[in-house]
PDB file of C-alpha atoms in Angstrom:
ATOM      1  CA  MET A   1     -92.260-303.771-100.419  1.00 57.00           C
ATOM      2  CA  ASP A   2     -92.666-299.955-101.752  1.00 89.00           C
ATOM      3  CA  TYR A   3     -88.711-301.810-102.623  1.00 93.00           C
ATOM      4  CA  VAL A   4     -88.972-302.153-106.387  1.00 95.00           C
ATOM      5  CA  LYS A   5     -86.081-304.128-107.632  1.00 92.00           C
ATOM      6  CA  PRO A   6     -83.151-303.838-110.709  1.00 91.00           C
ATOM      7  CA  GLY A   7     -84.880-305.766-113.498  1.00 88.00           C
ATOM      8  CA  GLU A   8     -88.305-304.219-112.718  1.00 94.00           C
ATOM      9  CA  VAL A   9     -86.385-300.934-112.811  1.00 95.00           C
ATOM     10  CA  LEU A  10     -84.996-300.845-116.151  1.00 96.00           C
ATOM     11  CA  GLY A  11     -88.219-302.263-117.714  1.00 95.00           C
ATOM     12  CA  SER A  12     -89.714-299.028-116.711  1.00 96.00           C
ATOM     13  CA  MET A  13     -86.676-296.640-118.410  1.00 97.00           C
ATOM     14  CA  ILE A  14     -87.767-298.039-121.490  1.00 97.00           C
ATOM     15  CA  GLU A  15     -91.777-298.103-120.968  1.00 97.00           C
ATOM     16  CA  THR A  16     -90.933-294.207-119.624  1.00 97.00           C
ATOM     17  CA  GLY A  17     -89.090-293.572-122.782  1.00 98.00           C
ATOM     18  CA  LYS A  18     -91.741-294.824-124.819  1.00 97.00           C
ATOM     19  CA  ASN A  19     -94.340-292.556-123.645  1.00 98.00           C
ATOM     20  CA  LYS A  20     -92.042-289.441-123.827  1.00 98.00           C
ATOM     21  CA  ALA A  21     -91.686-290.365-126.966  1.00 98.00           C
ATOM     22  CA  ASN A  22     -95.444-290.253-128.171  1.00 97.00           C
ATOM     23  CA  LEU A  23     -95.988-287.244-126.380  1.00 98.00           C
ATOM     24  CA  SER A  24     -98.275-284.611-128.740  1.00 98.00           C
ATOM     25  CA  ILE A  25     -95.993-281.515-129.289  1.00 98.00           C
ATOM     26  CA  LEU A  26     -98.868-279.452-127.240  1.00 98.00           C
ATOM     27  CA  GLN A  27     -97.840-281.356-124.394  1.00 98.00           C
ATOM     28  CA  LEU A  28     -93.808-281.612-124.688  1.00 98.00           C
ATOM     29  CA  LEU A  29     -94.137-278.045-125.087  1.00 98.00           C
ATOM     30  CA  VAL A  30     -96.222-277.784-121.635  1.00 98.00           C
ATOM     31  CA  LYS A  31     -94.178-280.081-119.866  1.00 98.00           C
ATOM     32  CA  GLY A  32     -91.009-278.168-120.790  1.00 98.00           C
ATOM     33  CA  PHE A  33     -91.702-275.030-120.260  1.00 98.00           C
ATOM     34  CA  LEU A  34     -93.318-275.936-116.829  1.00 98.00           C
ATOM     35  CA  GLY A  35     -89.904-278.086-116.182  1.00 98.00           C
ATOM     36  CA  GLY A  36     -88.110-275.399-117.420  1.00 98.00           C
ATOM     37  CA  ALA A  37     -89.523-273.076-115.141  1.00 98.00           C
ATOM     38  CA  ILE A  38     -89.702-274.837-111.880  1.00 98.00           C
ATOM     39  CA  LEU A  39     -86.079-276.095-112.109  1.00 98.00           C
ATOM     40  CA  ALA A  40     -85.258-271.775-112.510  1.00 98.00           C
ATOM     41  CA  PHE A  41     -87.100-271.587-109.275  1.00 98.00           C
ATOM     42  CA  ALA A  42     -85.319-274.423-107.153  1.00 98.00           C
ATOM     43  CA  THR A  43     -82.250-272.445-108.536  1.00 98.00           C
ATOM     44  CA  THR A  44     -82.796-269.311-107.452  1.00 98.00           C
ATOM     45  CA  LEU A  45     -84.404-270.475-103.718  1.00 98.00           C
ATOM     46  CA  ALA A  46     -80.642-272.980-103.664  1.00 98.00           C
ATOM     47  CA  PHE A  47     -78.962-268.771-104.789  1.00 98.00           C
ATOM     48  CA  THR A  48     -81.093-267.141-102.091  1.00 98.00           C
ATOM     49  CA  ALA A  49     -80.013-269.880 -99.231  1.00 98.00           C
ATOM     50  CA  THR A  50     -76.093-269.720-100.604  1.00 97.00           C
ATOM     51  CA  GLN A  51     -76.618-266.243-100.358  1.00 96.00           C
ATOM     52  CA  GLN A  52     -77.832-266.061 -96.839  1.00 97.00           C
ATOM     53  CA  THR A  53     -75.772-268.786 -94.973  1.00 97.00           C
ATOM     54  CA  SER A  54     -72.681-268.251 -97.426  1.00 96.00           C
ATOM     55  CA  LEU A  55     -72.621-271.738 -97.274  1.00 97.00           C
ATOM     56  CA  GLY A  56     -72.852-273.606-100.650  1.00 96.00           C
ATOM     57  CA  ILE A  57     -73.828-276.736 -99.929  1.00 97.00           C
ATOM     58  CA  VAL A  58     -77.325-275.264 -97.797  1.00 97.00           C
ATOM     59  CA  GLY A  59     -77.870-274.194-101.279  1.00 97.00           C
ATOM     60  CA  ALA A  60     -77.207-277.673-102.572  1.00 97.00           C
ATOM     61  CA  VAL A  61     -79.204-279.944-100.271  1.00 98.00           C
ATOM     62  CA  ILE A  62     -82.537-277.539-101.338  1.00 98.00           C
ATOM     63  CA  PHE A  63     -82.263-278.031-104.564  1.00 98.00           C
ATOM     64  CA  PRO A  64     -83.856-281.052-105.487  1.00 98.00           C
ATOM     65  CA  VAL A  65     -86.620-279.340-104.452  1.00 98.00           C
ATOM     66  CA  GLY A  66     -87.463-278.661-108.356  1.00 98.00           C
ATOM     67  CA  PHE A  67     -86.023-281.199-109.828  1.00 98.00           C
ATOM     68  CA  VAL A  68     -88.973-283.207-106.861  1.00 98.00           C
ATOM     69  CA  MET A  69     -91.659-281.651-108.077  1.00 98.00           C
ATOM     70  CA  ILE A  70     -91.311-281.945-111.934  1.00 98.00           C
ATOM     71  CA  VAL A  71     -90.745-285.906-111.346  1.00 97.00           C
ATOM     72  CA  LEU A  72     -93.164-286.086-109.433  1.00 97.00           C
ATOM     73  CA  LEU A  73     -96.019-284.367-111.920  1.00 97.00           C
ATOM     74  CA  GLY A  74     -94.305-286.262-114.573  1.00 97.00           C
ATOM     75  CA  LEU A  75     -93.505-283.245-116.154  1.00 98.00           C
ATOM     76  CA  GLU A  76     -90.615-283.329-118.764  1.00 98.00           C
ATOM     77  CA  LEU A  77     -87.327-282.424-117.582  1.00 98.00           C
ATOM     78  CA  VAL A  78     -84.856-283.322-121.377  1.00 98.00           C
ATOM     79  CA  THR A  79     -81.598-283.973-119.439  1.00 98.00           C
ATOM     80  CA  GLY A  80     -83.844-287.393-117.755  1.00 97.00           C
ATOM     81  CA  SER A  81     -84.343-288.201-120.872  1.00 98.00           C
ATOM     82  CA  PHE A  82     -81.622-288.590-122.333  1.00 98.00           C
ATOM     83  CA  ALA A  83     -81.444-291.073-120.794  1.00 98.00           C
ATOM     84  CA  LEU A  84     -84.538-293.202-120.654  1.00 98.00           C
ATOM     85  CA  ILE A  85     -85.844-292.068-124.219  1.00 98.00           C
ATOM     86  CA  PRO A  86     -82.505-293.925-126.288  1.00 98.00           C
ATOM     87  CA  LEU A  87     -83.189-297.205-125.133  1.00 97.00           C
ATOM     88  CA  ALA A  88     -86.487-297.439-126.009  1.00 98.00           C
ATOM     89  CA  VAL A  89     -85.477-296.928-129.452  1.00 98.00           C
ATOM     90  CA  MET A  90     -82.318-299.428-128.846  1.00 96.00           C
ATOM     91  CA  GLU A  91     -85.469-301.381-128.040  1.00 96.00           C
ATOM     92  CA  ARG A  92     -87.425-300.843-130.598  1.00 96.00           C
ATOM     93  CA  GLN A  93     -90.358-299.204-128.763  1.00 97.00           C
ATOM     94  CA  ALA A  94     -89.454-295.395-130.407  1.00 97.00           C
ATOM     95  CA  SER A  95     -88.297-294.401-133.520  1.00 97.00           C
ATOM     96  CA  PRO A  96     -85.073-291.872-133.327  1.00 98.00           C
ATOM     97  CA  GLY A  97     -87.190-289.192-135.269  1.00 98.00           C
ATOM     98  CA  ARG A  98     -89.754-289.651-132.798  1.00 98.00           C
ATOM     99  CA  MET A  99     -86.757-288.776-129.889  1.00 98.00           C
ATOM    100  CA  LEU A 100     -85.107-285.658-131.345  1.00 98.00           C
ATOM    101  CA  SER A 101     -88.598-284.043-131.831  1.00 98.00           C
ATOM    102  CA  SER A 102     -89.017-285.186-128.208  1.00 98.00           C
ATOM    103  CA  PHE A 103     -85.919-283.433-126.740  1.00 98.00           C
ATOM    104  CA  GLY A 104     -86.261-280.570-129.327  1.00 98.00           C
ATOM    105  CA  TRP A 105     -89.460-279.867-128.429  1.00 98.00           C
ATOM    106  CA  VAL A 106     -88.485-280.000-124.993  1.00 98.00           C
ATOM    107  CA  ILE A 107     -85.713-277.127-125.359  1.00 98.00           C
ATOM    108  CA  LEU A 108     -87.400-275.044-126.220  1.00 98.00           C
ATOM    109  CA  GLY A 109     -90.044-275.270-124.020  1.00 98.00           C
ATOM    110  CA  HIS A 110     -87.827-275.425-121.796  1.00 98.00           C
ATOM    111  CA  LEU A 111     -85.476-271.668-122.962  1.00 98.00           C
ATOM    112  CA  ILE A 112     -89.252-270.097-123.120  1.00 98.00           C
ATOM    113  CA  GLY A 113     -90.114-270.617-119.501  1.00 98.00           C
ATOM    114  CA  CYS A 114     -86.854-270.017-118.219  1.00 98.00           C
ATOM    115  CA  ALA A 115     -86.921-267.329-119.934  1.00 98.00           C
ATOM    116  CA  VAL A 116     -90.745-266.100-118.659  1.00 98.00           C
ATOM    117  CA  TYR A 117     -89.249-267.077-114.954  1.00 98.00           C
ATOM    118  CA  ALA A 118     -86.003-265.519-115.705  1.00 98.00           C
ATOM    119  CA  VAL A 119     -87.953-261.946-116.739  1.00 98.00           C
ATOM    120  CA  LEU A 120     -90.475-262.379-113.716  1.00 98.00           C
ATOM    121  CA  TYR A 121     -88.018-262.628-110.865  1.00 98.00           C
ATOM    122  CA  GLY A 122     -85.996-259.750-112.778  1.00 98.00           C
ATOM    123  CA  LEU A 123     -88.202-258.060-111.753  1.00 98.00           C
ATOM    124  CA  THR A 124     -88.470-259.277-108.357  1.00 98.00           C
ATOM    125  CA  ILE A 125     -85.338-258.315-107.127  1.00 98.00           C
ATOM    126  CA  THR A 126     -84.974-255.020-108.721  1.00 98.00           C
ATOM    127  CA  LYS A 127     -88.072-253.693-107.892  1.00 97.00           C
ATOM    128  CA  MET A 128     -89.310-253.283-111.646  1.00 97.00           C
ATOM    129  CA  GLY A 129     -85.987-252.116-113.033  1.00 95.00           C
ATOM    130  CA  THR A 130     -85.278-248.845-110.353  1.00 96.00           C
ATOM    131  CA  ASP A 131     -82.827-251.137-108.166  1.00 96.00           C
ATOM    132  CA  LEU A 132     -79.954-253.162-108.657  1.00 96.00           C
ATOM    133  CA  SER A 133     -79.294-253.122-105.352  1.00 96.00           C
ATOM    134  CA  HIS A 134     -80.205-256.428-104.172  1.00 97.00           C
ATOM    135  CA  PRO A 135     -77.763-259.494-103.153  1.00 97.00           C
ATOM    136  CA  LEU A 136     -79.122-262.171-106.348  1.00 98.00           C
ATOM    137  CA  VAL A 137     -78.424-259.445-109.381  1.00 98.00           C
ATOM    138  CA  GLN A 138     -74.494-259.826-108.644  1.00 97.00           C
ATOM    139  CA  MET A 139     -74.476-263.374-108.027  1.00 97.00           C
ATOM    140  CA  LEU A 140     -76.779-263.509-111.478  1.00 98.00           C
ATOM    141  CA  ILE A 141     -74.370-261.552-113.030  1.00 98.00           C
ATOM    142  CA  GLN A 142     -71.036-263.906-111.626  1.00 98.00           C
ATOM    143  CA  THR A 143     -72.498-267.308-112.379  1.00 98.00           C
ATOM    144  CA  SER A 144     -73.340-265.978-115.687  1.00 98.00           C
ATOM    145  CA  GLU A 145     -69.994-264.468-116.546  1.00 98.00           C
ATOM    146  CA  ALA A 146     -68.621-267.276-114.921  1.00 98.00           C
ATOM    147  CA  LYS A 147     -70.250-269.985-116.503  1.00 98.00           C
ATOM    148  CA  THR A 148     -69.108-268.712-120.159  1.00 98.00           C
ATOM    149  CA  LEU A 149     -66.386-266.065-120.539  1.00 98.00           C
ATOM    150  CA  ALA A 150     -64.191-268.074-117.679  1.00 98.00           C
ATOM    151  CA  TYR A 151     -64.266-271.247-120.270  1.00 98.00           C
ATOM    152  CA  LYS A 152     -63.903-269.251-122.685  1.00 98.00           C
ATOM    153  CA  GLN A 153     -60.910-267.408-121.959  1.00 98.00           C
ATOM    154  CA  MET A 154     -59.125-271.021-121.303  1.00 98.00           C
ATOM    155  CA  GLY A 155     -60.112-271.259-125.500  1.00 97.00           C
ATOM    156  CA  GLY A 156     -59.870-275.397-126.587  1.00 97.00           C
ATOM    157  CA  SER A 157     -59.309-276.583-122.805  1.00 98.00           C
ATOM    158  CA  GLY A 158     -62.125-274.470-122.254  1.00 98.00           C
ATOM    159  CA  LEU A 159     -64.320-276.696-124.159  1.00 98.00           C
ATOM    160  CA  ALA A 160     -63.214-279.592-122.931  1.00 98.00           C
ATOM    161  CA  LEU A 161     -64.004-278.787-119.783  1.00 98.00           C
ATOM    162  CA  VAL A 162     -67.058-277.498-119.646  1.00 98.00           C
ATOM    163  CA  THR A 163     -68.721-280.693-121.670  1.00 98.00           C
ATOM    164  CA  ILE A 164     -66.442-282.298-118.688  1.00 98.00           C
ATOM    165  CA  LYS A 165     -68.833-281.079-116.501  1.00 98.00           C
ATOM    166  CA  ALA A 166     -71.641-281.298-118.372  1.00 98.00           C
ATOM    167  CA  VAL A 167     -71.087-285.316-118.430  1.00 98.00           C
ATOM    168  CA  LEU A 168     -70.859-285.742-115.151  1.00 98.00           C
ATOM    169  CA  CYS A 169     -73.867-283.644-114.289  1.00 98.00           C
ATOM    170  CA  ASN A 170     -76.045-285.551-115.810  1.00 98.00           C
ATOM    171  CA  TRP A 171     -74.517-288.896-114.697  1.00 98.00           C
ATOM    172  CA  MET A 172     -76.446-287.709-111.226  1.00 98.00           C
ATOM    173  CA  VAL A 173     -79.973-285.935-113.045  1.00 98.00           C
ATOM    174  CA  THR A 174     -80.535-289.542-114.443  1.00 98.00           C
ATOM    175  CA  LEU A 175     -79.712-291.393-111.408  1.00 98.00           C
ATOM    176  CA  GLY A 176     -81.505-289.379-110.148  1.00 97.00           C
ATOM    177  CA  VAL A 177     -84.638-290.279-112.290  1.00 97.00           C
ATOM    178  CA  VAL A 178     -84.003-294.187-112.389  1.00 98.00           C
ATOM    179  CA  MET A 179     -83.548-293.746-108.849  1.00 97.00           C
ATOM    180  CA  ALA A 180     -87.467-292.604-108.340  1.00 97.00           C
ATOM    181  CA  MET A 181     -88.618-295.979-109.628  1.00 97.00           C
ATOM    182  CA  THR A 182     -86.821-298.382-107.097  1.00 96.00           C
ATOM    183  CA  SER A 183     -89.338-297.207-104.747  1.00 96.00           C
ATOM    184  CA  LYS A 184     -93.680-297.427-105.509  1.00 96.00           C
ATOM    185  CA  SER A 185     -94.601-294.863-102.233  1.00 96.00           C
ATOM    186  CA  THR A 186     -93.438-290.988-102.728  1.00 96.00           C
ATOM    187  CA  ALA A 187     -91.449-290.573 -99.442  1.00 96.00           C
ATOM    188  CA  GLY A 188     -89.423-292.796-100.660  1.00 96.00           C
ATOM    189  CA  LYS A 189     -89.169-292.097-104.021  1.00 97.00           C
ATOM    190  CA  ILE A 190     -88.098-288.082-102.659  1.00 97.00           C
ATOM    191  CA  ALA A 191     -85.617-289.949-100.842  1.00 96.00           C
ATOM    192  CA  ALA A 192     -84.441-291.584-103.554  1.00 96.00           C
ATOM    193  CA  MET A 193     -83.712-288.831-105.488  1.00 97.00           C
ATOM    194  CA  TRP A 194     -81.999-286.542-103.632  1.00 97.00           C
ATOM    195  CA  LEU A 195     -79.264-287.607-103.230  1.00 95.00           C
ATOM    196  CA  PRO A 196     -77.534-288.201-107.087  1.00 97.00           C
ATOM    197  CA  ILE A 197     -79.220-284.172-107.618  1.00 97.00           C
ATOM    198  CA  LEU A 198     -77.395-283.097-104.183  1.00 97.00           C
ATOM    199  CA  ILE A 199     -74.149-284.912-105.479  1.00 97.00           C
ATOM    200  CA  PHE A 200     -74.074-282.382-108.954  1.00 96.00           C
ATOM    201  CA  PHE A 201     -75.429-279.335-106.833  1.00 97.00           C
ATOM    202  CA  ALA A 202     -72.842-279.308-104.544  1.00 97.00           C
ATOM    203  CA  GLN A 203     -69.438-280.155-106.811  1.00 97.00           C
ATOM    204  CA  GLY A 204     -70.382-277.246-109.393  1.00 96.00           C
ATOM    205  CA  PHE A 205     -71.406-279.346-112.398  1.00 98.00           C
ATOM    206  CA  GLU A 206     -72.968-278.380-115.572  1.00 98.00           C
ATOM    207  CA  HIS A 207     -76.612-278.936-115.908  1.00 98.00           C
ATOM    208  CA  ALA A 208     -78.240-278.046-119.631  1.00 98.00           C
ATOM    209  CA  VAL A 209     -81.315-276.653-118.076  1.00 98.00           C
ATOM    210  CA  VAL A 210     -80.011-274.719-115.114  1.00 98.00           C
ATOM    211  CA  ASN A 211     -78.196-272.651-117.766  1.00 98.00           C
ATOM    212  CA  MET A 212     -80.714-271.578-119.515  1.00 98.00           C
ATOM    213  CA  PHE A 213     -82.222-269.733-116.892  1.00 98.00           C
ATOM    214  CA  VAL A 214     -78.881-268.213-114.885  1.00 98.00           C
ATOM    215  CA  ILE A 215     -76.745-266.815-118.243  1.00 98.00           C
ATOM    216  CA  PRO A 216     -80.481-264.971-120.257  1.00 98.00           C
ATOM    217  CA  ALA A 217     -80.405-263.931-116.190  1.00 98.00           C
ATOM    218  CA  GLY A 218     -77.236-262.604-116.179  1.00 98.00           C
ATOM    219  CA  MET A 219     -77.579-260.837-119.151  1.00 98.00           C
ATOM    220  CA  MET A 220     -80.995-259.370-118.812  1.00 97.00           C
ATOM    221  CA  LEU A 221     -79.198-258.492-115.418  1.00 98.00           C
ATOM    222  CA  GLY A 222     -75.802-257.046-117.318  1.00 97.00           C
ATOM    223  CA  ALA A 223     -73.155-259.471-117.552  1.00 98.00           C
ATOM    224  CA  ASP A 224     -71.242-259.060-120.403  1.00 97.00           C
ATOM    225  CA  VAL A 225     -71.901-262.031-122.025  1.00 98.00           C
ATOM    226  CA  SER A 226     -72.937-262.195-125.522  1.00 98.00           C
ATOM    227  CA  MET A 227     -75.774-264.880-126.846  1.00 98.00           C
ATOM    228  CA  ALA A 228     -72.615-266.298-129.137  1.00 98.00           C
ATOM    229  CA  ASP A 229     -70.537-266.317-125.613  1.00 98.00           C
ATOM    230  CA  TRP A 230     -73.751-268.173-123.963  1.00 98.00           C
ATOM    231  CA  TRP A 231     -74.300-271.471-126.929  1.00 98.00           C
ATOM    232  CA  LEU A 232     -70.822-271.728-128.238  1.00 98.00           C
ATOM    233  CA  TRP A 233     -69.008-271.356-124.859  1.00 98.00           C
ATOM    234  CA  ASN A 234     -71.735-273.179-122.395  1.00 98.00           C
ATOM    235  CA  GLN A 235     -75.097-274.301-123.968  1.00 98.00           C
ATOM    236  CA  ILE A 236     -73.847-276.029-126.514  1.00 98.00           C
ATOM    237  CA  PRO A 237     -71.010-278.077-125.019  1.00 98.00           C
ATOM    238  CA  VAL A 238     -73.509-278.622-121.937  1.00 98.00           C
ATOM    239  CA  LEU A 239     -76.445-279.723-123.669  1.00 98.00           C
ATOM    240  CA  ILE A 240     -73.675-282.794-125.398  1.00 98.00           C
ATOM    241  CA  GLY A 241     -72.010-283.268-122.457  1.00 98.00           C
ATOM    242  CA  ASN A 242     -75.298-283.793-120.815  1.00 98.00           C
ATOM    243  CA  PHE A 243     -76.011-286.574-123.779  1.00 98.00           C
ATOM    244  CA  LEU A 244     -73.051-288.366-123.073  1.00 98.00           C
ATOM    245  CA  GLY A 245     -73.311-288.780-119.327  1.00 98.00           C
ATOM    246  CA  GLY A 246     -77.498-289.973-119.529  1.00 98.00           C
ATOM    247  CA  VAL A 247     -77.174-292.127-122.802  1.00 98.00           C
ATOM    248  CA  VAL A 248     -73.704-293.966-121.815  1.00 98.00           C
ATOM    249  CA  PHE A 249     -73.088-293.672-117.864  1.00 98.00           C
ATOM    250  CA  THR A 250     -76.768-293.924-116.976  1.00 98.00           C
ATOM    251  CA  GLY A 251     -78.893-296.032-119.878  1.00 97.00           C
ATOM    252  CA  LEU A 252     -76.882-297.797-121.458  1.00 97.00           C
ATOM    253  CA  MET A 253     -74.712-298.825-118.904  1.00 97.00           C
ATOM    254  CA  LEU A 254     -77.737-299.633-116.477  1.00 96.00           C
ATOM    255  CA  TYR A 255     -79.598-301.336-119.432  1.00 96.00           C
ATOM    256  CA  VAL A 256     -75.710-304.035-119.720  1.00 95.00           C
ATOM    257  CA  ALA A 257     -75.964-304.662-116.459  1.00 93.00           C
ATOM    258  CA  GLN A 258     -79.746-305.817-115.823  1.00 91.00           C
ATOM    259  CA  LYS A 259     -81.088-306.412-119.364  1.00 86.00           C
ATOM    260  CA  GLY A 260     -81.098-310.390-118.237  1.00 78.00           C
ATOM    261  CA  SER A 261     -82.767-309.216-115.061  1.00 74.00           C
ATOM    262  CA  LEU A 262     -86.045-307.830-117.792  1.00 71.00           C
ATOM    263  CA  ARG A 263     -85.322-310.552-120.032  1.00 64.00           C
ATOM    264  CA  ARG A 264     -86.212-312.925-116.927  1.00 63.00           C
ATOM    265  CA  GLY A 265     -88.489-310.614-115.305  1.00 56.00           C
ATOM    266  CA  VAL A 266     -90.748-311.148-119.371  1.00 53.00           C
ATOM    267  CA  ALA A 267     -89.573-314.238-119.072  1.00 48.00           C
ATOM    268  CA  ALA A 268     -91.666-315.414-116.542  1.00 48.00           C
ATOM    269  CA  GLN A 269     -94.237-312.607-117.027  1.00 48.00           C
ATOM    270  CA  VAL A 270     -94.651-314.873-120.394  1.00 43.00           C
ATOM    271  CA  ALA A 271     -95.261-317.707-118.627  1.00 45.00           C
ATOM    272  CA  GLY A 272     -97.462-316.604-116.034  1.00 49.00           C
ATOM    273  CA  THR A 273     -99.390-315.771-119.034  1.00 44.00           C
ATOM    274  CA  GLU A 274     -99.986-318.937-120.205  1.00 47.00           C
ATOM    275  CA  MET A 275    -100.400-320.580-117.307  1.00 46.00           C
ATOM    276  CA  ALA A 276    -103.756-318.359-117.110  1.00 47.00           C
ATOM    277  CA  GLU A 277    -104.826-319.683-120.699  1.00 48.00           C
ATOM    278  CA  PRO A 278    -107.551-322.089-120.899  1.00 50.00           C
ATOM    279  CA  ASP A 279    -105.404-326.464-121.042  1.00 49.00           C
ATOM    280  CA  GLY A 280    -105.865-325.440-124.689  1.00 47.00           C
ATOM    281  CA  ARG A 281    -104.244-322.955-125.150  1.00 45.00           C
ATOM    282  CA  ALA A 282    -101.756-323.227-122.760  1.00 41.00           C
ATOM    283  CA  LEU A 283    -101.180-326.696-125.038  1.00 35.00           C
ATOM    284  CA  SER A 284    -101.149-324.703-128.077  1.00 37.00           C
ATOM    285  CA  VAL A 285     -98.524-321.812-127.121  1.00 34.00           C
ATOM    286  CA  ALA A 286     -96.236-325.029-126.169  1.00 35.00           C
ATOM    287  CA  GLY A 287     -96.596-327.091-129.073  1.00 38.00           C
ATOM    288  CA  GLU A 288     -96.188-324.007-131.617  1.00 39.00           C
ATOM    289  CA  ARG A 289     -92.984-323.860-129.255  1.00 37.00           C
ATOM    290  CA  LEU A 290     -91.707-327.455-129.608  1.00 34.00           C
TER     291      LEU A 290
END
């Protein structure tokens, strides 16, 4: 059967979180670079589909291709790790220091990957900076300003709004990561993870890595957005909201909901191992427990 039971999924979440926390700095940077760039590719594809059809839902249906590529290739997406590494820390399979280091290096990799793609894509749609008539130029500028200046105009309410939208976004994004673990087949993984990603993108929620591309790209093309506008009114609160959405609504809640199944699975595995041991060893283990 392709289907993986929830208790086993929780075990995979913890194991994956541990593995991510133990990656080297170079691996985190390279995987973060590729993850950021691929998600930026998917974002411009979705924007192109939206512009051509005038239907935002079409872009949302297409956007998950980037997420699928990242997950299937085992690359890094810090927003997904927000639900996984904290569980490994809770289970004492990773340290808080390793968790924070992983987040930091992956975010740096994302910023570099998104910046590289933003420069190359900007040169492409402007014909090496000579033509600003491409419809995606204005779309990126408007999106960049909408994701920063619109919140700035609202003041404190704007910060609260962008944070809430970030929480809702990563609730779905991290579910996409987890849903990929519910199947052993490639087709099953793709179908399962596609659904939550479509949900977040179609409703215009705030994703930190998407914004690492969209906002700087708009700035490069002429958006009236400063570095302070980008970080204070979007990037920092979105990272905070994404973290809360991932760790609370996916990581912790699934942990509480399924930890009984996880414990039973571990107990059954231990029992099965003991049964497979020579009789003397099994009796010894039994004696120790008594």
